[in-house]
Amino acid sequence: MATLLYRLGAFSRRHFRTVIVGWLVLLGLATAGALGLSKPLSNTFEIPNAGYQQVFDRLQHEIPSASGGIGTVVLSTTNDTAFTAAQKRAVGQVIDEWSKLKGVREVRNPFQVEAQLTGAADQTKQARQKLDDGKAQLQAGEQRLASERAKLDAAQQQLDAQKAQLPKGFPTPPQLAAAQQRLDDGRAQLEAQSKKLQASKQQLQTGERDLALGERQVARSSALHVVSTDGTVALTQVQFVGSAQEVSTQTKDRLQEIGRTLAAQGVRADFSAEIVQDVSSVIGPGEITGIVIAGIVLLVVLGTLVAAGLPLLMSLVGVAVGIGASLTMTRFVDMNSVTPALALMLGLAVGIDYALFIISRHRTQLLAGMPREESIPRATGTAGTAVLFAGSTVIIALAALTVTGVPFLGVMGLVAAFTVAVAVLVALTLTPAVLEAAKHRIIPRRTWRKFGFTDRGEPRSDEGHLVESDEEAATHARSGWAGRVTRHPWLFALASVVLLAVVAIPAGSLRLGLPDGGSEAPNSTAHRTYSLTAEHFGAGANGPIIGVATLPAGLDTSAAEEKSLDVADQLATVTGVTAVVPFGMSEDRRTAAFQILPAEGPAEESTVATVEALRAAEPGIATATGAAVDFTGQTVANIDISQILSDSLPLYLGIVVGLSLLILVLIFRSLVVPLIATGGFLLSLAAAFGAVVAVYQWGWLGDLLGVNQPSAILSFLPTLLIGVLFGLAMDYQMFLVSGMREAHQHGQDARRAVLTGFDHGRVVVTAAALIMVAVFAGFVHAELTMIRPIGFGLAFGVLVDAFVVRMTLTPALMHLLGEKAWWIPRWLDRVLPNVDVEGATLSRTLAARAEAARHAEPAGRHTR
């Protein structure tokens, strides 16, 4: 492999103009594709065929008016007084404009809704009074009818008695016949009145049933208010045609622009995160600051603006090509807007590091007197081999995200892996070309002079140059950090493990979820919306749960509504539920929808318990009502996504660790070194989890790190941390331990080789780690809230992995193990291919070639 990369480096150096132009063409094509072919990024976090998604799809099909995403708008008066009539009219006009926007299904006027709710309650009271009056009148009529009937019966008895006194066969006298006729007419009138009373009674019974239904509906809606009790705050919801994440940025921006016009009327409009959050905005001051700090570190380490600028330039080219090409693919593949943020984060970090490794090797070789035309390909063949395999571990870890079964996470991993692959290609091709173009400017003039060269890197004499030998490197390292570690290996090993274990303690209470408006900045409109909603309408109004019931077949409209209310009554008895409001029914009366308000916000642990309690109550509700109930909504989706990702973690971790162990065994030809690397990674991963929980879930250092409301940890953060940190940890393992193996291969004993390898790699690994930390830490205050814990977790993970695990624990364990660290079964050593990651075979080949050349012709002048 080293020989192939040597040839690639030589080609790139000889044809440096062609290589540079080629990358510029690729950059242009990627940019053109991103600008001309890309489609708007999706903001959805969906898992097809998940329970919540199936329920949502059914709701969308059965009750289209009840489906679609929801964005909340909170309207408040700026002087904290109740809305005036003029302000209410202005709000109504704005709502009319909102309703006409593309992608918006409906926006309801909160004052009209509140009036309807209040009016419905008043109407039911009036209807109850009328019904009671009707019942009283019916009762009085029935009493009068009974009295008249009794009188008729008495008169009939008297008449019958008179008839009985007549002689047998004697004709009925006319006066008795007339009396009988009057009685018959009276009975007919009573019968007619009885029928009227019976009809009235049936009407009253029907009215009683309808009114009882209405009263139940009003009672269910009584917990729902959209105007605060003091009249200073009103809440409305923008119902979108699709999910809130699918709504275009243009529509969301227009919603806010129209809302801001209310300021002239003394009304402030605040919008929820679903409306204001633009997850495509991934570059902000924090990210730029991280890049600037990385540049400063490079300048300190490399000494010249040219040398410091090259790694930055390489990383920017790699990121631009990688992300540009990925955005072009959105024409054919749906991509989440968080995906470019992750690719940017990783692309910048590894792009800088990979270029830095090759540049550092090239500088070392130049100062040792190696000609530039030889140094560039040799640096590519040696350091480039380490870059290739280090990049491979990162790519494997990211590509393995596809096994989680979560499509958006799989795409995220593939795009990031592709960007890292581009960074590797840039390091192996463009970096040698640019090094040739930079010539001697890669090293400061004072450094050239210190090592016996002119300011342009030309040798001043044949006395040799001040380059440290392996023995001198080991001696130098013994007086530094590595020396202290290897003099007290047990102490440093135990201290490292204990430190990481203590930091990892909070990880035991890790709770997963997705961020809500409460986690936004306190002065943001999303946080104000969340806070005002919780204060005036209850915390649960920020994350309602949607219930979907399948009603029995054959019900008429009234029966279906009664059954729906029966289900609502059952749901309301579940622990943690504060209100249940039916809000839709399908045309065939088989599907009913409910808005269920939990006691607390969507990211709270109690809300998770409420969802679990609702699901546990499903069998009981089915038995009591004959209706099957399922649940969906963003709150339920967050819980389900978190659970699915949590369940996939063991498989993902096993695949990543297993495949990467194979690569490490192949590279280091040892069984022990890969185990040390993996064990150290698990310690640093646990510490990173612990730090993230302490900051973002417990709120430690929240003011410093911009954590406004501690909450659940981003559901896919553990998966990303596992993949990314493992790949980066193996980078540092590669660059430090490969130097140790190289010294060991050159004849040093195992313990001395630890010092030599550490001394050769410490500066570049320290710089690389600081650069990584700077880039990742730049995302701690990112515009996108959900990126912040990712940036912190990666920055902290890299910090402890590089300085505690790789530069403290690993040398201590390698020193304790001695020669045992390089143990490998002979049969395995024979079957493993020789990848020559240290370039030993390449060095021998080139040395033999140089020796032959010296015998063939006199040495000539070389340039640097």
PDB file of C-alpha atoms in Angstrom, residues 56 60 110 167 459 493 548 697 819:
ATOM      1  CA  PHE A  56     -50.144   9.247  11.589  1.00  0.00           C
ATOM      2  CA  GLN A  60     -53.849  11.607   7.373  1.00  0.00           C
ATOM      3  CA  PRO A 110     -58.144  32.629  18.718  1.00  0.00           C
ATOM      4  CA  PRO A 167    -136.489  -0.043  31.338  1.00  0.00           C
ATOM      5  CA  PRO A 459      22.078  23.149   1.941  1.00  0.00           C
ATOM      6  CA  ALA A 493      -2.900   3.895  34.139  1.00  0.00           C
ATOM      7  CA  VAL A 548     -56.693   7.838  17.165  1.00  0.00           C
ATOM      8  CA  GLN A 697     -29.499  16.923  31.097  1.00  0.00           C
ATOM      9  CA  GLU A 819       7.110  -7.189  24.163  1.00  0.00           C
TER      10      GLU A 819
END
